[in-house]
Coordinates of C-alpha atoms in Angstrom, one line a residue:
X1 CA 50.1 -16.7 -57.5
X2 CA 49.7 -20.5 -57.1
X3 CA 51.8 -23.0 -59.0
X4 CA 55.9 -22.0 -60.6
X5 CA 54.4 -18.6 -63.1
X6 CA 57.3 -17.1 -60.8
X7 CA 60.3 -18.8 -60.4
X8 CA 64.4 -18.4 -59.6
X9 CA 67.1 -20.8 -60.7
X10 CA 69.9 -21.6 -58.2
X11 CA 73.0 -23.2 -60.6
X12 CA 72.1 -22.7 -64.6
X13 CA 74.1 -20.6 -67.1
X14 CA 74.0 -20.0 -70.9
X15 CA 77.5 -21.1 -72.3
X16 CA 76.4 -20.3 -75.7
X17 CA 73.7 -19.3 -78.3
X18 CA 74.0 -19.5 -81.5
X19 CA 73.0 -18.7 -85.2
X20 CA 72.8 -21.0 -88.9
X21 CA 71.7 -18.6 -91.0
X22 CA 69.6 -19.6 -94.1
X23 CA 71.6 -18.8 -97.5
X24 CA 69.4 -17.2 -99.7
X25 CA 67.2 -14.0 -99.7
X26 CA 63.6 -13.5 -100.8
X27 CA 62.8 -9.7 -99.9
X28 CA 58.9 -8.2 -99.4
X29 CA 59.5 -6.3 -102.5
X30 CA 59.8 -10.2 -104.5
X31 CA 56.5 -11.2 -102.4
X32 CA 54.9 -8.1 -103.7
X33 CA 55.9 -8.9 -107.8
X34 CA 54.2 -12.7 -106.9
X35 CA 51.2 -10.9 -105.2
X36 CA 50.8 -8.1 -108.4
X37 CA 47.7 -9.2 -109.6
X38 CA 46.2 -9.7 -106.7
X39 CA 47.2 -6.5 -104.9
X40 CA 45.9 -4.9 -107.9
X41 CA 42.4 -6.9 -107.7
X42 CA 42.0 -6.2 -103.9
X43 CA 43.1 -1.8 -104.4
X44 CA 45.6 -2.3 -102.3
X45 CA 49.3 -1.0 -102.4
X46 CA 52.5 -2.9 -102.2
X47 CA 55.0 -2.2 -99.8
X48 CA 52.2 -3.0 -97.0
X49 CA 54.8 -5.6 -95.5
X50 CA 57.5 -3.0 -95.2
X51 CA 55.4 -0.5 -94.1
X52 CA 52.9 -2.3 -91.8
X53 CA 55.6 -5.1 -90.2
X54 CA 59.0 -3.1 -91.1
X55 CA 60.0 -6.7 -92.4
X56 CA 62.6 -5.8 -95.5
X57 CA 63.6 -9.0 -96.2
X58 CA 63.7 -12.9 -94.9
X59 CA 66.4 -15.7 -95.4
X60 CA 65.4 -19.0 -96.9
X61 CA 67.1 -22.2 -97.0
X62 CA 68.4 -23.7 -100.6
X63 CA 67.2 -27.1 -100.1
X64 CA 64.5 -28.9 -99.0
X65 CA 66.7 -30.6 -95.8
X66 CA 67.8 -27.1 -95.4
X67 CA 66.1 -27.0 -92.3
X68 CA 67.6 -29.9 -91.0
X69 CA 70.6 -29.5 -92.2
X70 CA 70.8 -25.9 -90.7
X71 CA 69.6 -27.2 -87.1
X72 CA 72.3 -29.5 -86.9
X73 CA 75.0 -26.8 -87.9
X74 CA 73.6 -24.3 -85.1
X75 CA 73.8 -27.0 -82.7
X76 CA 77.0 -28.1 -83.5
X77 CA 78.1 -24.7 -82.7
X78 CA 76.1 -24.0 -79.9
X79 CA 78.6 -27.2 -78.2
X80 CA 81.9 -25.7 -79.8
X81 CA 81.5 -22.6 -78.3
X82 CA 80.3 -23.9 -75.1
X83 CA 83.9 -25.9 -75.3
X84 CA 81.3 -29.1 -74.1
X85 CA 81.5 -32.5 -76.3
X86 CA 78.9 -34.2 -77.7
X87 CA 79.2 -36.9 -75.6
X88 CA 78.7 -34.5 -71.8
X89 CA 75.4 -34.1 -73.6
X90 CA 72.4 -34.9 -70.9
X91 CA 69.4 -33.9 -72.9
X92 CA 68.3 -32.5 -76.4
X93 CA 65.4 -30.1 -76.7
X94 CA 64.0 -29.0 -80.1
X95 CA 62.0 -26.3 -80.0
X96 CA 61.0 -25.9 -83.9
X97 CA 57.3 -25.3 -85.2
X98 CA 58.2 -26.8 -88.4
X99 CA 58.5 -29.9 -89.1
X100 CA 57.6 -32.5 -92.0
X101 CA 56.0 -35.3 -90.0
X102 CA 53.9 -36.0 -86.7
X103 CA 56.4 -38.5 -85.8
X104 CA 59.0 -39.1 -84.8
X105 CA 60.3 -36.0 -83.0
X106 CA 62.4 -33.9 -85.0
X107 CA 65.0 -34.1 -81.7
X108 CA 65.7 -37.6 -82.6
X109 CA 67.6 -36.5 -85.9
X110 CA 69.4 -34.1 -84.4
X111 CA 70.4 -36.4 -82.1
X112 CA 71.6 -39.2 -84.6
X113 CA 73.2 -36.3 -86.8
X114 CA 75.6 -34.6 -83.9
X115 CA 76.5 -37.9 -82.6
X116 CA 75.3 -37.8 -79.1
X117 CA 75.3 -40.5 -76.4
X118 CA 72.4 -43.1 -76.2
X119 CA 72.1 -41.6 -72.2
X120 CA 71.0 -38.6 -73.7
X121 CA 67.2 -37.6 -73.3
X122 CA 65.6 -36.4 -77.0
X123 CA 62.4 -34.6 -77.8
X124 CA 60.6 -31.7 -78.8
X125 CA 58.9 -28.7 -77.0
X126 CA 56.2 -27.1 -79.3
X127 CA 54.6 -24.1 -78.0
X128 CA 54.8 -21.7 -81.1
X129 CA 57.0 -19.0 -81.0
X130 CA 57.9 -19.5 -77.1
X131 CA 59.0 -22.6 -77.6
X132 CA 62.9 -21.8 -77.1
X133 CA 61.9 -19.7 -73.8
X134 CA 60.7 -22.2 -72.4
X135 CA 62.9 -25.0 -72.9
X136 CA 65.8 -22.5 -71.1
X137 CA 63.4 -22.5 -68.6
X138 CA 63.4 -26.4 -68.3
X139 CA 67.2 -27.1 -69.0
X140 CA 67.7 -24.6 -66.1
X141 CA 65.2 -26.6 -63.5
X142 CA 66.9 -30.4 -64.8
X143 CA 70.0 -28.4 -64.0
X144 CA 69.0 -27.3 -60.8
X145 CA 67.5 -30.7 -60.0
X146 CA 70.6 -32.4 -60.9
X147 CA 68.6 -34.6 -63.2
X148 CA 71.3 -33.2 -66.4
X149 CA 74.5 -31.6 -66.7
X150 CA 74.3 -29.9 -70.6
X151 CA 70.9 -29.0 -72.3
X152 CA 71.5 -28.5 -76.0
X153 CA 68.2 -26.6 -77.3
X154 CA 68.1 -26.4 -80.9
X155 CA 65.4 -25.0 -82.7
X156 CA 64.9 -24.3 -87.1
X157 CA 62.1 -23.0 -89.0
X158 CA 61.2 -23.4 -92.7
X159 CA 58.3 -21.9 -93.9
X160 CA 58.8 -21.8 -97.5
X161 CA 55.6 -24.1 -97.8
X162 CA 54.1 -22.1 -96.2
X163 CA 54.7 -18.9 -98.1
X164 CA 54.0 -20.8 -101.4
X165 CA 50.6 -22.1 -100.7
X166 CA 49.9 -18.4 -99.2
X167 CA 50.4 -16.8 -102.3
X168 CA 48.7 -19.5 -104.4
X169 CA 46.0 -18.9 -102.4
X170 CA 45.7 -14.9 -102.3
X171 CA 46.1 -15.5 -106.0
X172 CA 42.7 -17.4 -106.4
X173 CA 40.0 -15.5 -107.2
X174 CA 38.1 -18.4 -105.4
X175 CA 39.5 -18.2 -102.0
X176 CA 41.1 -14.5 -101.4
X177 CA 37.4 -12.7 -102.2
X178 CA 38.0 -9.5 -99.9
X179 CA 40.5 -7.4 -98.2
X180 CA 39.6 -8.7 -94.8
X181 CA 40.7 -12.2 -96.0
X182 CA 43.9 -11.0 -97.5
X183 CA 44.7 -9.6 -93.7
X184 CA 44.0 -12.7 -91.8
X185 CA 46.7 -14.2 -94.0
X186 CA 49.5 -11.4 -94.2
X187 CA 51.5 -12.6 -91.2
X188 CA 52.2 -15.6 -92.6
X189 CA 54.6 -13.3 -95.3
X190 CA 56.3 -11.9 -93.0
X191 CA 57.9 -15.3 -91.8
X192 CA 61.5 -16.4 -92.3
X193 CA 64.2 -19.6 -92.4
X194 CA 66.8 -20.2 -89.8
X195 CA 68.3 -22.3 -86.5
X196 CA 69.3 -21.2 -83.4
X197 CA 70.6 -23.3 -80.7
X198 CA 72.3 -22.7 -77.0
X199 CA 73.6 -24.3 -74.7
X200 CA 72.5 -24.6 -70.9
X201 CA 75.0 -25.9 -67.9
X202 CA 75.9 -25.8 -64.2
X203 CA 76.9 -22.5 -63.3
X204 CA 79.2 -23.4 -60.4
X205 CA 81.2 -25.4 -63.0
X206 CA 81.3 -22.4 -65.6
X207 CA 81.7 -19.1 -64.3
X208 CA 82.4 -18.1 -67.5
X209 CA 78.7 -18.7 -68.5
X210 CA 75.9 -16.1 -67.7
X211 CA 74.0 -17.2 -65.3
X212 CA 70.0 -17.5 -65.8
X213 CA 68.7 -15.9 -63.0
X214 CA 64.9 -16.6 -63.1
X215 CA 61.1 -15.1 -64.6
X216 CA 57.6 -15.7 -64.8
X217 CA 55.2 -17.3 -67.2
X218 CA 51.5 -16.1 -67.8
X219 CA 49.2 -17.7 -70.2
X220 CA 46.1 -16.2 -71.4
X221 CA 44.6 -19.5 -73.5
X222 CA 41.0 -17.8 -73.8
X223 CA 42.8 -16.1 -76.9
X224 CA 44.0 -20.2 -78.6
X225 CA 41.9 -18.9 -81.6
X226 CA 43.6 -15.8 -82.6
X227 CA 46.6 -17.8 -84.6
X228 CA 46.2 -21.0 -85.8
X229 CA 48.3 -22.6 -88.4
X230 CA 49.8 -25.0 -90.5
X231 CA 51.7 -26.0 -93.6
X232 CA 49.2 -25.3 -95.9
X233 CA 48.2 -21.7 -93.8
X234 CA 48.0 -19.8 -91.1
X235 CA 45.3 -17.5 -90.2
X236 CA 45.7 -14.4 -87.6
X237 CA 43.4 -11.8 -86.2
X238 CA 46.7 -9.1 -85.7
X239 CA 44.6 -6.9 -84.2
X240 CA 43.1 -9.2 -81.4
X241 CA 46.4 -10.8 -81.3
X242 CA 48.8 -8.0 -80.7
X243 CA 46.2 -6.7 -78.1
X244 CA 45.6 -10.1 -75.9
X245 CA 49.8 -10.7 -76.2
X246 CA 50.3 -7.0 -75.1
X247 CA 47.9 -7.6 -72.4
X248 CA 49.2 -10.4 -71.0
X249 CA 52.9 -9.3 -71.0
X250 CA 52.3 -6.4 -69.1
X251 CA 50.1 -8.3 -66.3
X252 CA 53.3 -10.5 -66.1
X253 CA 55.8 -7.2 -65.8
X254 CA 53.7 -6.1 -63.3
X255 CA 53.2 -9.2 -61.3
X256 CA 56.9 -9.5 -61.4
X257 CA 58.2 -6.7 -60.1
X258 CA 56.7 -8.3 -56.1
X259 CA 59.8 -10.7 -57.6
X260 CA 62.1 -8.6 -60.1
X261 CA 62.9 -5.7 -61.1
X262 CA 64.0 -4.9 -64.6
X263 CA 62.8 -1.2 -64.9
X264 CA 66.5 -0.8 -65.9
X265 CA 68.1 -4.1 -67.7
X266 CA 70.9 -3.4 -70.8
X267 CA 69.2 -5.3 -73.4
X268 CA 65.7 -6.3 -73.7
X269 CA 65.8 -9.2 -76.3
X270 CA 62.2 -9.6 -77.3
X271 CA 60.6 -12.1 -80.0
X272 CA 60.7 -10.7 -83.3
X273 CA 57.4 -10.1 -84.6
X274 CA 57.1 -6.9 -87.0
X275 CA 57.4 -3.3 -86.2
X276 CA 54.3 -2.4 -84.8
X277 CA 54.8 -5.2 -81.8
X278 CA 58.2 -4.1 -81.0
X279 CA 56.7 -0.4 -80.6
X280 CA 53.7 -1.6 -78.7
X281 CA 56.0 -3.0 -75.8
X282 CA 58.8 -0.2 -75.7
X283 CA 55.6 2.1 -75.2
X284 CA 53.9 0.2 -73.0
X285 CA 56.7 -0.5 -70.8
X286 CA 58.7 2.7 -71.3
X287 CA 61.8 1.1 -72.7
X288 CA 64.9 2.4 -73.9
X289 CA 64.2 1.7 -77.8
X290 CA 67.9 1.3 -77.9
X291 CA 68.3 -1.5 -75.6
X292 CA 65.8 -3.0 -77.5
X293 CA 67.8 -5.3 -80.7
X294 CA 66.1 -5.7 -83.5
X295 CA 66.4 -8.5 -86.4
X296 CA 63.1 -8.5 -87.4
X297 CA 63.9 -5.8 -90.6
X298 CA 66.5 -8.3 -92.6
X299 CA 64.9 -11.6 -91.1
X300 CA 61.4 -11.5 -90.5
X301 CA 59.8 -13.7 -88.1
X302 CA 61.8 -17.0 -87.7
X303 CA 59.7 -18.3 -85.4
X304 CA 60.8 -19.6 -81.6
X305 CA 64.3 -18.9 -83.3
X306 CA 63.9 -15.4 -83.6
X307 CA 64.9 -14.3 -80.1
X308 CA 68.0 -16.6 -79.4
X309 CA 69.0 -15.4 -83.1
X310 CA 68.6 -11.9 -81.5
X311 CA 70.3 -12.7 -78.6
X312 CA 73.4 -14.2 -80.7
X313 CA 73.8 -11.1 -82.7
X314 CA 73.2 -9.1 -79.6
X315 CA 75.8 -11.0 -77.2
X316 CA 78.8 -9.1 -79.2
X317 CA 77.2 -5.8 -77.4
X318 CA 77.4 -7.6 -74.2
X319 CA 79.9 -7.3 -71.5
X320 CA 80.1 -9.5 -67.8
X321 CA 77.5 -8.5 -65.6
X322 CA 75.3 -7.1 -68.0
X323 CA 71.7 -7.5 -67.2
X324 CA 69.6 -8.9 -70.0
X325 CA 65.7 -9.9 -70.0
X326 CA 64.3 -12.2 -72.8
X327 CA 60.7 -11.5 -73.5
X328 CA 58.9 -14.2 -75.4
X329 CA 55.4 -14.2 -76.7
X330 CA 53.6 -17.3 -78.3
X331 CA 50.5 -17.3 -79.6
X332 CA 47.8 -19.0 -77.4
X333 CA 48.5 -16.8 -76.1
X334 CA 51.2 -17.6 -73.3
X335 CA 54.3 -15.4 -72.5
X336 CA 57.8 -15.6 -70.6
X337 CA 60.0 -13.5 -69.3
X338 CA 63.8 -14.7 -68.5
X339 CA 66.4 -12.7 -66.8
X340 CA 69.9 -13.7 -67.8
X341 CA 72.8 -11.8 -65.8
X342 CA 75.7 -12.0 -68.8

């Protein structure tokens, strides 16, 4: 396979990953009351996003610089536990789909807010729910390159806009005629708020960190169409989506198996999309459903922040030399897988 789709890391380790949790709670049961009417025109029952997605509830920030607010906090973390000052900081990555303008990056604020150095590189990595993945990916290379010494990724989602303009929207006898229409929008209800951030540094300097051992990246961009969103809506073919993503993440665990093996890891942190997803790739891949963490049930789907949120929660499972393979999906449709040795 031409070009870096399969790659190892010589000298990068995770010091930390952490969570900001948003503060309040808006469950699928609340979504349903908003949707009444509209259920009711469409003959269709509520409970769809429990039982379809398994999504019980979201968290959703309190304030409209929540978000913000929230992003900085994680990252703030993410450095405390690492036991690294802002000030050893060589690069900021954000990795957020939301934000509220084109520019500037939403890295810049989060650099101003946590104080760090003016020698510190800012700015953002979009690449929807991936977008995290990835940026491990290229804190690990700089590392290896000795271009930086500590990557603080950050990334926060706030779809609340979102959600609202969604349920206007269904609501309108105008522009929700059918079923089929109702569908195309019903991921965008199963989103959720929250930060995550990490931190990514030299191994041979912290052999308390877990190292990051290396993956592969496949993109399958014929399927761009399939998701496509905004503030003001998203629109999904599930179906065709869930289908093309399963697709490709299986070429890429076969392909990498020439590379890696990880028939047998002891967690398998996977994006968090919705039930049906999370079943799709245990089957597929014959996984040990209990190796697999789940967060998707009490959060929904925060976005690129929903597997290092996973993997925070997870890493009090985790014990040295643990074997642990994060497996992102983005739509586009591109995917990564990322083998972390804890």
């Amino acid at each position: 396979m031409p070009g870096n789709a399969t790659f190892r890391h010589r000298n990068a380790a995770l010091l930390s990953v952490t969570e900001a949790q948003a503060p309040l709670q808006l469950t699928s049961k609340d979504i349903d009351s908003k949707l009444a009417d509209a259920l009711k025109r469409l003959k269709l029952p509520r409970g769809l996003l429990q039982r379809v997605a398994g999504v019980k509830t979201r968290r959703i920030w309190a304030e409209d610089d929540g978000n913000r607010r929230g992003t900085v906090e994680a990252g703030r973390r993410a450095l405390q536990q690492a036991g690294i000052g802002a000030e050893d900081v060589s690069m900021v990555i954000n990795t957020s789909v939301s934000r509220e303008h084109l520019e500037p990056s939403v890295a810049v604020g989060v650099h101003s807010d946590l104080g760090l150095p003016t020698s510190a590189m800012n700015f953002d990595i979009t690449n929807a729910c991936l977008g995290f993945v990835n940026a491990m990916t290229l804190a690990s290379s700089m590392i290896d390159a000795g271009q930086a010494k500590y990557v603080l990724i950050v990334g926060g989602e706030d779809p609340r806009k979102l959600h609202a303009a969604t349920i206007d929207r269904i609501n309108s006898l105008e522009t929700m005629p059918s079923r089929e229409d109702f569908m195309r929008e019903f991921a965008s209800l199963t989103l959720g708020c929250g930060a995550a951030a990490g931190v990514v540094g030299p191994a041979d300097a912290h052999p308390e960190g877990h190292r990051i051992v290396g993956g592969v990246v496949r993109a399958a961009s014929q399927h761009h169409n399939l998701c496509v969103g905004s503030n003001e809506g998203m629109y999904t073919d599930s179906r065709g989506l869930l289908e093309g993503g399963l697709e490709l993440v299986m070429e890429a665990w076969t392909e990498a198996q020439e590379e890696f093996d990880w028939r047998d890891m002891d967690s398998y942190v996977t994006h968090q999309v919705s039930s049906l997803h999370t079943s799709a790739i245990i089957k597929a891949a014959t996984l040990d459903k209990r190796r697999v963490p789940v967060t998707y049930p009490e959060l929904g789907n925060v976005g690129p922040a929903s597997l290092p949120i996973t993997l925070a929660r997870e890493s009090g499972n985790l014990s040295s030399g643990d074997r642990v393979l994060c497996l992102g999906v983005g739509s586009g449709i591109n995917t990564a897988l990322l083998e972390i040795e804890w």
